Short mmCIF file of C-alpha atoms and ligand atoms in Angstrom, two decimals:
data_model
loop_
_atom_site.label_atom_id
_atom_site.label_comp_id
_atom_site.label_asym_id
_atom_site.label_seq_id
_atom_site.Cartn_x
_atom_site.Cartn_y
_atom_site.Cartn_z
CA MET A 1 -129.07 -57.11 63.53
CA LEU A 2 -128.05 -54.42 61.08
CA GLY A 3 -128.79 -50.84 62.06
CA THR A 4 -129.96 -47.88 60.04
CA MET A 5 -130.63 -44.26 60.90
CA SER A 6 -132.27 -41.54 58.85
CA ARG A 7 -132.49 -37.78 59.45
CA SER A 8 -134.15 -34.96 57.52
CA ILE A 9 -131.98 -31.83 57.82
CA PRO A 10 -133.18 -28.32 56.86
CA VAL A 11 -130.99 -26.27 54.52
CA SER A 12 -131.61 -22.53 53.98
CA THR A 13 -130.33 -21.23 50.66
CA ARG A 14 -129.60 -17.56 49.99
CA SER A 15 -129.13 -17.24 46.22
CA ARG A 16 -130.73 -18.56 43.04
CA SER A 17 -127.68 -20.76 42.42
CA GLU A 18 -125.13 -21.76 45.04
CA PHE A 19 -123.30 -24.69 46.60
CA ILE A 20 -123.58 -25.11 50.39
CA ASP A 21 -121.06 -27.27 52.26
CA ILE A 22 -123.03 -29.89 54.22
CA THR A 23 -120.07 -32.20 54.98
CA ALA A 24 -120.05 -31.44 58.73
CA THR A 25 -123.83 -31.94 58.94
CA VAL A 26 -123.60 -35.32 57.20
CA ASP A 27 -120.68 -36.28 59.44
CA ASP A 28 -122.75 -35.37 62.55
CA VAL A 29 -125.46 -37.80 61.42
CA VAL A 30 -122.88 -40.56 60.84
CA LYS A 31 -121.43 -39.98 64.34
CA ALA A 32 -124.91 -39.93 65.93
CA SER A 33 -125.78 -43.24 64.23
CA LYS A 34 -122.86 -44.96 66.03
CA ILE A 35 -122.50 -47.10 62.90
CA LYS A 36 -118.85 -48.03 62.38
CA ALA A 37 -118.97 -49.61 58.90
CA GLY A 38 -121.58 -49.14 56.22
CA LEU A 39 -122.90 -46.61 53.73
CA CYS A 40 -124.14 -43.05 54.07
CA HIS A 41 -126.77 -42.04 51.52
CA ILE A 42 -127.47 -38.35 50.93
CA PHE A 43 -130.74 -37.59 49.14
CA VAL A 44 -132.20 -34.24 48.03
CA PRO A 45 -136.03 -34.46 47.66
CA HIS A 46 -136.31 -31.52 45.24
CA THR A 47 -136.50 -31.17 41.44
CA THR A 48 -134.45 -27.94 41.19
CA ALA A 49 -131.65 -28.81 43.65
CA ALA A 50 -129.01 -31.56 43.82
CA VAL A 51 -126.12 -32.98 45.85
CA MET A 52 -122.50 -32.94 44.64
CA ILE A 53 -119.21 -34.33 45.94
CA ASN A 54 -116.25 -32.24 44.82
CA GLU A 55 -113.27 -30.05 45.72
CA ASN A 56 -113.23 -28.70 49.27
CA ALA A 57 -110.11 -26.53 49.12
CA ASP A 58 -110.21 -24.08 46.22
CA PRO A 59 -113.55 -22.18 46.07
CA SER A 60 -112.87 -21.18 42.45
CA VAL A 61 -113.70 -24.80 41.47
CA HIS A 62 -117.28 -24.13 42.62
CA SER A 63 -117.55 -20.84 40.73
CA ASP A 64 -116.12 -22.57 37.64
CA ILE A 65 -118.77 -25.33 37.86
CA LEU A 66 -121.60 -22.80 38.38
CA ARG A 67 -120.33 -20.68 35.45
CA TRP A 68 -120.05 -23.77 33.22
CA LEU A 69 -123.63 -24.78 34.08
CA ASP A 70 -124.95 -21.23 33.41
CA LYS A 71 -123.12 -21.14 30.07
CA HIS A 72 -124.38 -24.53 28.86
CA VAL A 73 -127.83 -24.40 30.51
CA PRO A 74 -128.79 -20.71 30.34
CA ALA A 75 -131.98 -19.39 31.93
CA GLY A 76 -134.82 -18.43 29.57
CA ALA A 77 -133.43 -20.22 26.50
CA GLY A 78 -136.82 -21.02 24.96
CA TYR A 79 -137.73 -24.02 27.10
CA ALA A 80 -141.26 -25.50 27.07
CA HIS A 81 -141.66 -25.66 30.88
CA SER A 82 -144.09 -22.84 31.76
CA GLU A 83 -142.85 -22.30 35.32
CA GLY A 84 -139.82 -20.45 33.98
CA ASN A 85 -137.22 -22.53 35.80
CA ALA A 86 -136.41 -25.19 33.20
CA ASP A 87 -132.68 -24.43 33.53
CA SER A 88 -132.93 -25.23 37.27
CA HIS A 89 -134.56 -28.60 36.52
CA ILE A 90 -131.90 -29.46 33.92
CA LYS A 91 -129.01 -28.53 36.27
CA SER A 92 -130.63 -30.65 39.00
CA ALA A 93 -130.93 -33.58 36.60
CA LEU A 94 -127.27 -33.25 35.53
CA ILE A 95 -125.79 -33.22 39.06
CA GLY A 96 -128.38 -35.65 40.48
CA PRO A 97 -130.46 -35.93 43.67
CA GLU A 98 -128.35 -38.49 45.56
CA LYS A 99 -124.84 -39.59 46.49
CA THR A 100 -123.48 -42.48 48.58
CA VAL A 101 -120.29 -42.36 50.68
CA PRO A 102 -118.66 -45.31 52.48
CA VAL A 103 -118.55 -45.21 56.28
CA GLU A 104 -115.33 -46.63 57.80
CA ASN A 105 -114.35 -46.56 61.48
CA GLY A 106 -117.44 -44.47 62.20
CA GLU A 107 -116.44 -41.73 59.73
CA LEU A 108 -117.23 -40.67 56.17
CA ARG A 109 -114.55 -42.15 53.90
CA LEU A 110 -114.18 -39.06 51.73
CA GLY A 111 -110.97 -38.26 49.92
CA SER A 112 -108.82 -35.48 51.43
CA TRP A 113 -110.03 -32.97 48.86
CA GLN A 114 -113.69 -34.00 48.78
CA GLY A 115 -116.62 -32.23 50.40
CA ILE A 116 -120.38 -32.80 50.15
CA TYR A 117 -122.37 -29.89 48.74
CA PHE A 118 -126.07 -29.09 48.59
CA CYS A 119 -126.60 -27.53 45.15
CA GLU A 120 -129.30 -24.88 44.90
CA PHE A 121 -130.46 -24.01 41.38
CA ASP A 122 -133.75 -22.17 42.07
CA GLY A 123 -133.36 -20.39 45.39
CA PRO A 124 -133.42 -18.77 47.74
CA ARG A 125 -135.82 -21.03 49.60
CA PRO A 126 -136.05 -23.48 52.52
CA ARG A 127 -134.83 -26.94 51.48
CA LYS A 128 -134.04 -30.24 53.08
CA VAL A 129 -131.65 -33.13 52.69
CA ILE A 130 -132.35 -36.69 53.86
CA ILE A 131 -129.32 -38.51 55.27
CA THR A 132 -129.52 -42.28 55.83
CA VAL A 133 -126.72 -44.30 57.43
CA SER A 134 -126.90 -48.08 57.00
CA GLU A 135 -124.74 -50.70 58.67
CA ARG A 136 -123.12 -53.53 56.77
ZN1 ZN B 201 -140.40 -25.95 37.33
#
């Protein structure tokens, strides 16, 4: 029988836009699942946030990505959306609400320089991320 485990994890954001490293949290769920080989799915159930896999060593990569997004998707640029956070929705759509990482030998099979990041684009606010580990 193939196993699966799902957890909803709270994430507290502190700025309007920021990336929060959730790699250790995702890894904890993989370890708790006791699944040795399969897939780990990371899903963000929000329309103004996202999940990204990228550089875990040089923090300037994150500031470069945030600056690029702000330059190309500026706030208040005459959007139709009346809530005033259209840029947040567009950034969320660009990065996307989900990622999948292979699980091998009971661990996330990330590259050496990869981390998993919760992307906040309309904070600060309480958020969550849903992590599902499935056996194969
Ligand atoms: Zn909105």
